[in-house]
CSV table of C-alpha atoms and ligand atoms in Angstrom, one decimal:
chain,number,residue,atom,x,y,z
E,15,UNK,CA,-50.8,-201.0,19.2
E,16,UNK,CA,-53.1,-197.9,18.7
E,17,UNK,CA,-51.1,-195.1,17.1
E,18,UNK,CA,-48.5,-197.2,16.1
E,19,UNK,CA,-46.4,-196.2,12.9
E,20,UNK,CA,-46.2,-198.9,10.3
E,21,UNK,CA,-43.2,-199.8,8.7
E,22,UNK,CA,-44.0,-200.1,5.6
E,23,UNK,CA,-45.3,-196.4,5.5
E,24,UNK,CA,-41.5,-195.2,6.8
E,25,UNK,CA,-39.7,-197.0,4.3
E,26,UNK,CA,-38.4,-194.2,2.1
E,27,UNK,CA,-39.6,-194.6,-1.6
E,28,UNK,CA,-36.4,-196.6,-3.2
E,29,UNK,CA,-38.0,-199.5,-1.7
E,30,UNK,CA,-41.6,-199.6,-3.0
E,31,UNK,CA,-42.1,-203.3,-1.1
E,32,UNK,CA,-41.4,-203.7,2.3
E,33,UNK,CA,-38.1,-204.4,3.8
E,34,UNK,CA,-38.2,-208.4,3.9
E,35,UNK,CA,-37.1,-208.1,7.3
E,36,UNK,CA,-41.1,-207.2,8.0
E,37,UNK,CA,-42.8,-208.8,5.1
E,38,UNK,CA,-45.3,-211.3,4.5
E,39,UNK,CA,-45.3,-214.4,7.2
E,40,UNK,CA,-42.7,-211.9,9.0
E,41,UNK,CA,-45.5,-209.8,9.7
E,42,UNK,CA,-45.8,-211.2,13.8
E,43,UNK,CA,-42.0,-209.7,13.9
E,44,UNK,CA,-42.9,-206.2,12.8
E,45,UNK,CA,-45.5,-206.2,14.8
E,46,UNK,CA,-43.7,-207.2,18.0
E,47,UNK,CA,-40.7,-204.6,16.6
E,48,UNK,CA,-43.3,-202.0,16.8
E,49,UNK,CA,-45.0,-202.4,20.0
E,50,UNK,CA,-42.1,-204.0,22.0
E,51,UNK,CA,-41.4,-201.6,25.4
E,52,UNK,CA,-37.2,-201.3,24.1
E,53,UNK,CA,-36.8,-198.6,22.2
E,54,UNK,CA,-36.0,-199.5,18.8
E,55,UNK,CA,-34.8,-197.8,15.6
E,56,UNK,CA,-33.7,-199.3,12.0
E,57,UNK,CA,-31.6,-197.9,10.0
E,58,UNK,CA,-30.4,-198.3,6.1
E,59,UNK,CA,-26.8,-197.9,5.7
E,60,UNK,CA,-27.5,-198.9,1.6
E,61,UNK,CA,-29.2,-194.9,1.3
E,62,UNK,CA,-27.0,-191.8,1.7
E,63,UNK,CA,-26.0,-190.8,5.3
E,64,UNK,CA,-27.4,-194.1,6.8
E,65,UNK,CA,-31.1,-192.5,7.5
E,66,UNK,CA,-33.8,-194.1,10.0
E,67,UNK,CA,-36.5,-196.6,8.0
E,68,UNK,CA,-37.9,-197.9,10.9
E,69,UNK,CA,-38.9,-196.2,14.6
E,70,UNK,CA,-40.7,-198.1,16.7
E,71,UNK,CA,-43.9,-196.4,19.2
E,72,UNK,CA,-41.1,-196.8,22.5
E,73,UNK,CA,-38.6,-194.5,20.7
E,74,UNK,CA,-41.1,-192.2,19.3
E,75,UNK,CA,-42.3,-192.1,23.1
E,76,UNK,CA,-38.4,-191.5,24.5
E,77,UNK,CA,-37.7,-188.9,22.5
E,78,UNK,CA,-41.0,-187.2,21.8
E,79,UNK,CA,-40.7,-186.9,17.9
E,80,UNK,CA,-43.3,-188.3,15.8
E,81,UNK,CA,-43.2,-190.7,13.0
E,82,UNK,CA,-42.7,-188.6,10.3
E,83,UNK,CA,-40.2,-186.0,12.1
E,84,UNK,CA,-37.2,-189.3,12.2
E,85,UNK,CA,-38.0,-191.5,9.2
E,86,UNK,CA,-35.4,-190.0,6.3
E,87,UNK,CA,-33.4,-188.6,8.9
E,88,UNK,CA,-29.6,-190.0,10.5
E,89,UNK,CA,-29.6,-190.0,14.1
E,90,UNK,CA,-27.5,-187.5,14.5
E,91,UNK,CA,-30.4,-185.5,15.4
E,92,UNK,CA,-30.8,-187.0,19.3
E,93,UNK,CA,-27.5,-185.2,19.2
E,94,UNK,CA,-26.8,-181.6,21.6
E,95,UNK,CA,-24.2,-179.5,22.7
E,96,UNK,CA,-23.6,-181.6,25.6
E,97,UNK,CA,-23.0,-184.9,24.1
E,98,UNK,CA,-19.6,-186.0,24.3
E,99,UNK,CA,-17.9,-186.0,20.6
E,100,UNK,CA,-16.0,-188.8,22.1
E,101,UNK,CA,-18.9,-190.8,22.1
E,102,UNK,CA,-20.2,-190.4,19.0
E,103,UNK,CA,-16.9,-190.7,17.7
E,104,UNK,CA,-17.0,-194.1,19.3
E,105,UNK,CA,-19.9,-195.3,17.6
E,106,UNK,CA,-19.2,-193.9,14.1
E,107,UNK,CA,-16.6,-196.3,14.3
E,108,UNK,CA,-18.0,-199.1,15.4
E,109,UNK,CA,-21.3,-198.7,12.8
E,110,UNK,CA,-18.2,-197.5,9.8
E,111,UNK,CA,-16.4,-201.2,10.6
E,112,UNK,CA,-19.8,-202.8,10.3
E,113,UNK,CA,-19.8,-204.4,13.5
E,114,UNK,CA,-21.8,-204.2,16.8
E,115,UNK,CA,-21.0,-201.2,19.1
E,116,UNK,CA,-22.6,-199.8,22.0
E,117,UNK,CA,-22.3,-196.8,24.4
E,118,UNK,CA,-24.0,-194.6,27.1
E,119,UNK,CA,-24.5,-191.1,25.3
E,120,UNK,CA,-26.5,-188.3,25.9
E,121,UNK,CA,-29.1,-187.8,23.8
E,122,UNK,CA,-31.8,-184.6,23.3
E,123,UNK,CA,-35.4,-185.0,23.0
E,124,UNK,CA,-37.7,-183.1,20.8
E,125,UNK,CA,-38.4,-180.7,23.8
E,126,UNK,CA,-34.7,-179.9,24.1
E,127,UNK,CA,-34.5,-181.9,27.7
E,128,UNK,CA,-32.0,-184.8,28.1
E,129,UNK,CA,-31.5,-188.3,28.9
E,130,UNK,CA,-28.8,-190.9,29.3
E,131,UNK,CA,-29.3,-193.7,26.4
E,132,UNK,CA,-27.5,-196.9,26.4
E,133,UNK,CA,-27.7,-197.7,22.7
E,134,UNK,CA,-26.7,-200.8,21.4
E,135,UNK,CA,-26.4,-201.0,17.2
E,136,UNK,CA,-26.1,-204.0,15.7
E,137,UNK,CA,-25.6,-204.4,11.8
E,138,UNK,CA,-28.1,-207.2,10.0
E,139,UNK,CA,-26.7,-208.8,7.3
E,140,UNK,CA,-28.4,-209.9,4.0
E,141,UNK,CA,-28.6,-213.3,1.9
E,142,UNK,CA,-25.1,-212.1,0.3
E,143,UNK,CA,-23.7,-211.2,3.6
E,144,UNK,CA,-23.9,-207.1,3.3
E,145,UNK,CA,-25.0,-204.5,5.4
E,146,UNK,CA,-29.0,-204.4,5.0
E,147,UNK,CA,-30.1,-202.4,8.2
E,148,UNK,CA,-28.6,-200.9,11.3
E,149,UNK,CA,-30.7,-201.7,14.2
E,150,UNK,CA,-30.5,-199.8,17.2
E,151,UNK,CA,-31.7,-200.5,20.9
E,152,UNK,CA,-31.9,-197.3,23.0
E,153,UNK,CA,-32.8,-197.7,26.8
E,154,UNK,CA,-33.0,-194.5,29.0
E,155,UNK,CA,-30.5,-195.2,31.6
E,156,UNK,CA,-30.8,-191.5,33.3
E,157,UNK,CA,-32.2,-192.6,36.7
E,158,UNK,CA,-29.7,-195.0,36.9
E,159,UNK,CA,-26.4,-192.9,36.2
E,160,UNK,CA,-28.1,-190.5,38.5
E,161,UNK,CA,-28.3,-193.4,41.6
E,162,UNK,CA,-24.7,-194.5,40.6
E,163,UNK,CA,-23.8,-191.1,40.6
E,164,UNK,CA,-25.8,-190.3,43.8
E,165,UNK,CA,-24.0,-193.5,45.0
E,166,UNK,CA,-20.4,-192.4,44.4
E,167,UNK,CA,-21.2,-189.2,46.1
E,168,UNK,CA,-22.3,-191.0,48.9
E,169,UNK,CA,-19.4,-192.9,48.9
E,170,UNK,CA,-17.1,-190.5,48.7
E,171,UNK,CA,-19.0,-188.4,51.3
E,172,UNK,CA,-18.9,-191.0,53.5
E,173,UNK,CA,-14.5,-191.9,52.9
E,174,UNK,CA,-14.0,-187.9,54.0
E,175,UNK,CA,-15.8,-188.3,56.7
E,176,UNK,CA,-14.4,-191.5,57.9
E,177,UNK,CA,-10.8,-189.2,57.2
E,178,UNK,CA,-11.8,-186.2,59.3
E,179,UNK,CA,-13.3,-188.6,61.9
E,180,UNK,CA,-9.5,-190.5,61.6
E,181,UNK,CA,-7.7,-187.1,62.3
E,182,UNK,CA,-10.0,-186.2,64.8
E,183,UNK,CA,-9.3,-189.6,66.7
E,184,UNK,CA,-5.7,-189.0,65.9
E,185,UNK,CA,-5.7,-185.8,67.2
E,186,UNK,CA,-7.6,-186.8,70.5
E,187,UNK,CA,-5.0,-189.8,71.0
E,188,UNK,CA,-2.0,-186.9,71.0
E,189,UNK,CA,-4.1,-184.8,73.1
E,190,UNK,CA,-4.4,-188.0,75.8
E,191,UNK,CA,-1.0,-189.3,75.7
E,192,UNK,CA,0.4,-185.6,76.0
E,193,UNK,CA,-1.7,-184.9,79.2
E,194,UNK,CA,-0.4,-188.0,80.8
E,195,UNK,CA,3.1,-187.3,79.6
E,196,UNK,CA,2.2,-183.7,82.0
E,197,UNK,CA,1.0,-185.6,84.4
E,198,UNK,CA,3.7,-188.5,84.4
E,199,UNK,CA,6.2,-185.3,84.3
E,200,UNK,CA,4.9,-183.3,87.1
E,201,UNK,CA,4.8,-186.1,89.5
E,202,UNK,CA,8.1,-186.4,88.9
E,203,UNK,CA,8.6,-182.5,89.6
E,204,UNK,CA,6.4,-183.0,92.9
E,205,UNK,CA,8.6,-186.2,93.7
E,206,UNK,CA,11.7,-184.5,93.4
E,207,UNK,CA,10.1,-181.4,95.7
E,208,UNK,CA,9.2,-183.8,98.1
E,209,UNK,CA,12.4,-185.1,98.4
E,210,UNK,CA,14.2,-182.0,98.4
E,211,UNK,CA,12.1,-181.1,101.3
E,212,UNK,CA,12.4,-184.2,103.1
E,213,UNK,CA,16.5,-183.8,103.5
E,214,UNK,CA,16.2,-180.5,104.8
E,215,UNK,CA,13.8,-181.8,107.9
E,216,UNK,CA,16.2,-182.6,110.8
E,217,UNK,CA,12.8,-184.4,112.4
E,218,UNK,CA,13.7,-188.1,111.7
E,219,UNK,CA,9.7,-189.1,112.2
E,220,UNK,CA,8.7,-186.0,110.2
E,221,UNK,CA,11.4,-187.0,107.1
E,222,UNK,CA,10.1,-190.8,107.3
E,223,UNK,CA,5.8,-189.5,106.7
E,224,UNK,CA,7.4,-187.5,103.7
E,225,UNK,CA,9.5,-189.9,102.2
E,226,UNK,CA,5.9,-192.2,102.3
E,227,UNK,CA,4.1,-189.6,100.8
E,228,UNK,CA,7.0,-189.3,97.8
E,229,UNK,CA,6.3,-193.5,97.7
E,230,UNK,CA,2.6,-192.5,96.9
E,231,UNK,CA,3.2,-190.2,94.3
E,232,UNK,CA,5.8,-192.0,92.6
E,233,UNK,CA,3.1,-194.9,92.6
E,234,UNK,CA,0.7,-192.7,90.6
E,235,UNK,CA,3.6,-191.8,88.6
E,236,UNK,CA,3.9,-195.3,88.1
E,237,UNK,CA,0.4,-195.0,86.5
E,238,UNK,CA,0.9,-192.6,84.5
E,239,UNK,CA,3.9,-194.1,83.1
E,240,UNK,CA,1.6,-197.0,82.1
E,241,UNK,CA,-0.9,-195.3,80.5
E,242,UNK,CA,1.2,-193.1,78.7
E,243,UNK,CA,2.9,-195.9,77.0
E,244,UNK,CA,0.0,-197.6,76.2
E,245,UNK,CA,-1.8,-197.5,73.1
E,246,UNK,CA,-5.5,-198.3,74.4
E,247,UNK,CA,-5.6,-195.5,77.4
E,248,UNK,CA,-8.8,-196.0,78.2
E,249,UNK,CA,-8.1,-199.7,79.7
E,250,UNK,CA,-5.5,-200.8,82.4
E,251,UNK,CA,-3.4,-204.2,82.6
E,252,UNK,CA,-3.2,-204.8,86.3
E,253,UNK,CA,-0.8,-207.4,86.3
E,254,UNK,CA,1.5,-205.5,84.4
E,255,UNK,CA,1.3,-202.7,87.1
E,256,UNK,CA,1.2,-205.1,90.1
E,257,UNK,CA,5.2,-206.4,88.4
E,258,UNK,CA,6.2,-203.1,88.0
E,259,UNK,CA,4.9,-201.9,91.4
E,260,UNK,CA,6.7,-204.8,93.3
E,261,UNK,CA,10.0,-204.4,91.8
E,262,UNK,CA,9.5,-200.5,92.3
E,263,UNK,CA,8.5,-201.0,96.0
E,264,UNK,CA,11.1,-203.8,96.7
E,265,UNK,CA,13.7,-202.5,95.0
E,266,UNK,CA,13.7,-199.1,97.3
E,267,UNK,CA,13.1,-201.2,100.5
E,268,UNK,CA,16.6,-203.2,99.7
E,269,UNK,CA,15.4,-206.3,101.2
E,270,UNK,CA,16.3,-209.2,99.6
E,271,UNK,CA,15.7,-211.5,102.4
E,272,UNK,CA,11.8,-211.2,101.1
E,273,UNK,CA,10.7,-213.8,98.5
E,274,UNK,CA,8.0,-213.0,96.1
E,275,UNK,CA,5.3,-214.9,94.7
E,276,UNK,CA,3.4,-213.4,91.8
E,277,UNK,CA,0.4,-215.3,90.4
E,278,UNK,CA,-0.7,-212.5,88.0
E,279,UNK,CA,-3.5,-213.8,85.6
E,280,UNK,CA,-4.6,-211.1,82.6
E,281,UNK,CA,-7.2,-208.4,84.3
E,282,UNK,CA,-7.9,-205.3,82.6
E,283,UNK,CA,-9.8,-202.2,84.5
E,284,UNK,CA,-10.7,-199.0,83.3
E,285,UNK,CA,-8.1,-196.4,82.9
E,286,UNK,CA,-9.8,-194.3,86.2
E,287,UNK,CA,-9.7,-197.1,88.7
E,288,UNK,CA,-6.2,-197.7,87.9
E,289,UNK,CA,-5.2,-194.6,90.3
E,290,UNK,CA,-7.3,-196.5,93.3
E,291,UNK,CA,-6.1,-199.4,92.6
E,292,UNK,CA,-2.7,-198.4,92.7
E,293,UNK,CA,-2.6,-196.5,95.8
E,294,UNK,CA,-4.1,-199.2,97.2
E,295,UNK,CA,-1.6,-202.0,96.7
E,296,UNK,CA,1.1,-199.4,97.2
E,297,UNK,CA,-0.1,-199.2,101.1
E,298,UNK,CA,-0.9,-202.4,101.7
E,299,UNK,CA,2.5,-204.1,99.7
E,300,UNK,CA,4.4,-201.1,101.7
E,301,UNK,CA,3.0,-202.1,105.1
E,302,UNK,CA,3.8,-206.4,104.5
E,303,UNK,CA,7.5,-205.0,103.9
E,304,UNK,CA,7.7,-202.5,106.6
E,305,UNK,CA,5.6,-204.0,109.3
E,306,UNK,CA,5.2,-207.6,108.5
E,307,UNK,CA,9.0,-208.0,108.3
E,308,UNK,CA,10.5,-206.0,110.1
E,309,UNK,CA,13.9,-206.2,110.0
E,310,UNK,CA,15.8,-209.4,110.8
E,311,UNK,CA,12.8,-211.6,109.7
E,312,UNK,CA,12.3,-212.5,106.5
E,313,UNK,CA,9.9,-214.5,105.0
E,314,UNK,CA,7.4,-214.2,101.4
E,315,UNK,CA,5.1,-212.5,100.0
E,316,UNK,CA,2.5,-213.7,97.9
E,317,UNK,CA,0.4,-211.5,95.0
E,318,UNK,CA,-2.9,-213.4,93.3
E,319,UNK,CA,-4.6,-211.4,90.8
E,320,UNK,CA,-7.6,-212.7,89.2
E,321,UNK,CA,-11.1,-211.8,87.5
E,322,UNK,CA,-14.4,-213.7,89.1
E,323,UNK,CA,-17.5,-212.5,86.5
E,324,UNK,CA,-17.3,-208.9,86.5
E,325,UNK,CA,-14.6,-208.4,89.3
E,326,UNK,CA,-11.5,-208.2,90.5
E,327,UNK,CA,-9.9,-210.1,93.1
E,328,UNK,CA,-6.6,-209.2,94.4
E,329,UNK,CA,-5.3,-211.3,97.8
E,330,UNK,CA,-1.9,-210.0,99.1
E,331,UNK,CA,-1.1,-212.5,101.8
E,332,UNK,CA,2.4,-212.3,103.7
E,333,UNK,CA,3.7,-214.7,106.2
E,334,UNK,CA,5.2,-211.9,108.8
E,335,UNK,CA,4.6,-211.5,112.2
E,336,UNK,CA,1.0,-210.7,111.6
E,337,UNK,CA,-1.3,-207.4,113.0
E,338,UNK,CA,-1.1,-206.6,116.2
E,339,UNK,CA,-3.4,-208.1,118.5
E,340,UNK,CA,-3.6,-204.2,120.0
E,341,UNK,CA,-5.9,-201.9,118.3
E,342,UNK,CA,-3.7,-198.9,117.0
E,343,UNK,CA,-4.6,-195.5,119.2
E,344,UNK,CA,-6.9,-193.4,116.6
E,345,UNK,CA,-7.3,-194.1,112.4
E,346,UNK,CA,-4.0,-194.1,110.8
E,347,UNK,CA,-3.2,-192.3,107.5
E,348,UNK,CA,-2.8,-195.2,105.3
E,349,UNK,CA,-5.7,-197.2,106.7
E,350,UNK,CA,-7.8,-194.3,106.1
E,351,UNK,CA,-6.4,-193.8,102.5
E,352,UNK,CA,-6.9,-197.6,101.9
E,353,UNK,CA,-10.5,-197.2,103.3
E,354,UNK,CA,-11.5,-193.9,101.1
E,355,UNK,CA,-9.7,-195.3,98.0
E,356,UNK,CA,-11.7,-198.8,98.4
E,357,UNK,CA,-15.3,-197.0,99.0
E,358,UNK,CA,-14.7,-194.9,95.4
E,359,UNK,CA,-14.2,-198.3,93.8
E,360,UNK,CA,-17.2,-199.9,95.7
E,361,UNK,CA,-14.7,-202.5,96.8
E,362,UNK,CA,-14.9,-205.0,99.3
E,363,UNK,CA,-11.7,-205.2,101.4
E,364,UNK,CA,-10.7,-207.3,104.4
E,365,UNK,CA,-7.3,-207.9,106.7
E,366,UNK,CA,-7.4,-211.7,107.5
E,367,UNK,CA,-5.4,-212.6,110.4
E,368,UNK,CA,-3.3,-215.9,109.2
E,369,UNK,CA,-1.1,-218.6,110.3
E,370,UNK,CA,1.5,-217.0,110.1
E,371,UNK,CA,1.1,-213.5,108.6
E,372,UNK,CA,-1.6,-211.2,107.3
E,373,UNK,CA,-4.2,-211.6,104.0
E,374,UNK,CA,-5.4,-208.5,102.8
E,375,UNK,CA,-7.7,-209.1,99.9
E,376,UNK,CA,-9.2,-206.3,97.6
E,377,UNK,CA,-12.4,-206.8,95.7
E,378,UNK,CA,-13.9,-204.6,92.8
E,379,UNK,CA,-16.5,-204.5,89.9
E,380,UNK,CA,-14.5,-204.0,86.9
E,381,UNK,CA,-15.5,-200.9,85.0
E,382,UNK,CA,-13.9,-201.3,81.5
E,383,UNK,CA,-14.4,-198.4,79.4
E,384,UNK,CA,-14.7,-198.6,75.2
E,385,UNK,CA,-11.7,-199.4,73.9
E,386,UNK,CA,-9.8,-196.1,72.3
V,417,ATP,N1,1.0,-206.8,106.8
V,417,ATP,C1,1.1,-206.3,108.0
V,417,ATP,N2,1.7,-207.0,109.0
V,417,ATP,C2,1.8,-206.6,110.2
V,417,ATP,N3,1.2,-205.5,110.7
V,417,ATP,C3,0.5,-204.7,109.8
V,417,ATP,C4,0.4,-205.1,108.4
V,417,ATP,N4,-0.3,-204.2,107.8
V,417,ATP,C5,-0.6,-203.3,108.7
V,417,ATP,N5,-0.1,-203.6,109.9
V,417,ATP,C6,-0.3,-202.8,111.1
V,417,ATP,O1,-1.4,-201.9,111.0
V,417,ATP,C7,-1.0,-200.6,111.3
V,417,ATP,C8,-1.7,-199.6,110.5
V,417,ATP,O2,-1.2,-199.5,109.2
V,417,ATP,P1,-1.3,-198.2,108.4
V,417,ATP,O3,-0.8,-198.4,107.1
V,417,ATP,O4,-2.7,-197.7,108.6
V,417,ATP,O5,-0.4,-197.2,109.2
V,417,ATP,P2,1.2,-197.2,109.1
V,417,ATP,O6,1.7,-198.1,108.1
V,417,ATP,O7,1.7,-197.5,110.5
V,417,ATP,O8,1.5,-195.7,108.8
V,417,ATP,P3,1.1,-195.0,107.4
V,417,ATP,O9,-0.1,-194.2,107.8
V,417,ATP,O10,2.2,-194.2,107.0
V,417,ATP,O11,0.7,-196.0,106.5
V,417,ATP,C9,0.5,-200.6,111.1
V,417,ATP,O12,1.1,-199.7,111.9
V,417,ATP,C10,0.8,-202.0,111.5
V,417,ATP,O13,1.0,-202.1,112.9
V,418,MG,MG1,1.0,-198.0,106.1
């Protein structure tokens, strides 16, 4: 290699011949020693303060010393304020008990800049078995502490952002399940007005369209109640409401002469069709009870709830006296809320005459939001 320092020349005068590491038919090795791209350094333990004999081009290159500026001189010299004493503490030791030792340290060039050097010493021994020469490999491992370290601030970056996203989410779940605890709680509040109101009306019709209108509100309660004790509030389990809903319903009318068929397979909608939904089945359930059996008849009631594709497919089919074969005088109330409530779902709906009895049947695109 042009420019390359021969070993020979570094060897410090106490050996006039050269070391017999690099003599003679050894020659090829110096030569590779020399222009090899690892940095590599020799050093003579045998001479005071264990000096350098042997540099080769790559080192003088790393560290920007010549020749003539390392020969004669212990390494100590790569040394600088900011290497750790540690370190080199560490690998006095390991070159002291003769044995091979290695390290990350940072070394100094000539030019006073830095850079991170794996160095690996390993003693070679001569025909007797002593100590004859140090060598050291030096690689500049700078760029990659820099992208480990790079790396671990990434990571790290990344874990306290994943925390303050956590709390975030955390603090958005308490903010959701508290505003439908308020919600749950002042339905309540309007349920309880309502019925306060509704004992002090002496009109019996007037007393019966309020205590409804308490049924309808304590249905969204019902709602709220579910999503509140949810932990996914962005999804709603209709089956689970339709149960509740049918004990709730049949439980206030007292009828027990009513038997109930539930065929309630898992259907989950999103969280804001669940209101709909309920009002829905509160009318329709409310009207199979109240008008399809009136009292002295009795009879069943039968609930499918099932998912076709992307919908939802409720049947409510009761085998009562069946809708009157006269048109009501004008729209009734819970017609017209069964009507509004169905177009905001883009629902299909449709009262089926039957033998005996009345079908109702509900039909609706799911809309099933992220889960939270
Ligand atoms: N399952 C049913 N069996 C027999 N008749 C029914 C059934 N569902 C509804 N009807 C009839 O349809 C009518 C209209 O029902 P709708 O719910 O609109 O009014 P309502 O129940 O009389 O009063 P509200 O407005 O308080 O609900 C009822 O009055 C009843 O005659
Ligand atoms: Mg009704």
């Amino acid at each position: 290699m042009p420019g390359s320092t021969v070993v020979i020349m570094d060897l410090p005068v106490r050996h006039p011949e050269p070391a017999p590491l690099v003599r003679g038919r050894h020659d090829a090795f110096a030569a590779a020693f020399r222009s090899i791209r690892t940095a590599i350094i020799m050093t003579d333990p045998t001479l005071p303060d264990n000096p350098i004999v042997f540099a080769n081009d790559a080192f003088l290159q790393l560290t920007g010393y010549a020749s003539h500026d390392v020969v004669g001189r212990n390494c100590r010299f790569l040394q600088g304020p900011e290497t750790s004493a540690e370190t080199v503490e560490h690998l006095r030791r390991g070159i002291a008990a003769r044995g091979d030792v290695s390290a990350e340290i940072l070394n100094y060039r000539q030019d006073g800049t830095t850079f991170w050097n794996a160095v690996s010493i390993t003693p070679v021994l001569d025909d007797i078995g002593a100590v004859a020469l140090f060598v050291g490999t030096l690689a500049d491992v700078t760029a990659a502490r820099e992208r480990q370290r790079a790396d671990r601030q990434a990571e790290q970056d990344l874990t306290a952002r994943n925390r303050e996203l956590e709390s975030a989410l955390d603090v958005q779940h308490l903010l959701v399940a508290e505003i439908d605890h308020r919600t749950k709680n002042n339905l309540q509040m309007v349920s309880a007005m309502l019925t306060l109101q509704a004992m002090s009306i002496p009109d019996p019709e007037l007393r019966r369209t309020l205590q409804e209108m308490l049924e309808r509100v304590d249905a969204l309660g019902l709602v709220h109640k579910r999503l509140y004790e949810l932990s996914q509030r962005t999804r709603f389990d209709v089956a689970d409401f339709i149960h509740e809903l049918l004990d709730t319903i049949l439980g206030a009318s007292g009828r027990r002469d009513i038997v109930v068929d539930q065929r309630l397979n898992a259907v989950v909608i999103g969280a804001d069709q669940a209101a709909a939904v309920a009002l829905i089945l509160n009318e329709v359930l409310t009207n199979a009870i109240k008008h399809g059996f009136p009292s002295g008849r009795h009879g069943s009631l039968t609930v499918v709830l099932a998912a076709k594709g992307d919908r939802c497919i409720i049947t409510i089919a009761d085998d009562g006296v069946g809708l009157p074969t006269e048109k009501a005088v004008g729209p009734t109330f819970g017609t017209t809320l069964v009507e509004t409530l169905a177009r905001h779902l883009h629902a299909v709906i449709a009262w089926t005459r039957a033998q005996p009895g009345t079908v109702f049947t509900l039909d609706f695109p799911i809309k099933v939001a992220a889960s939270s």
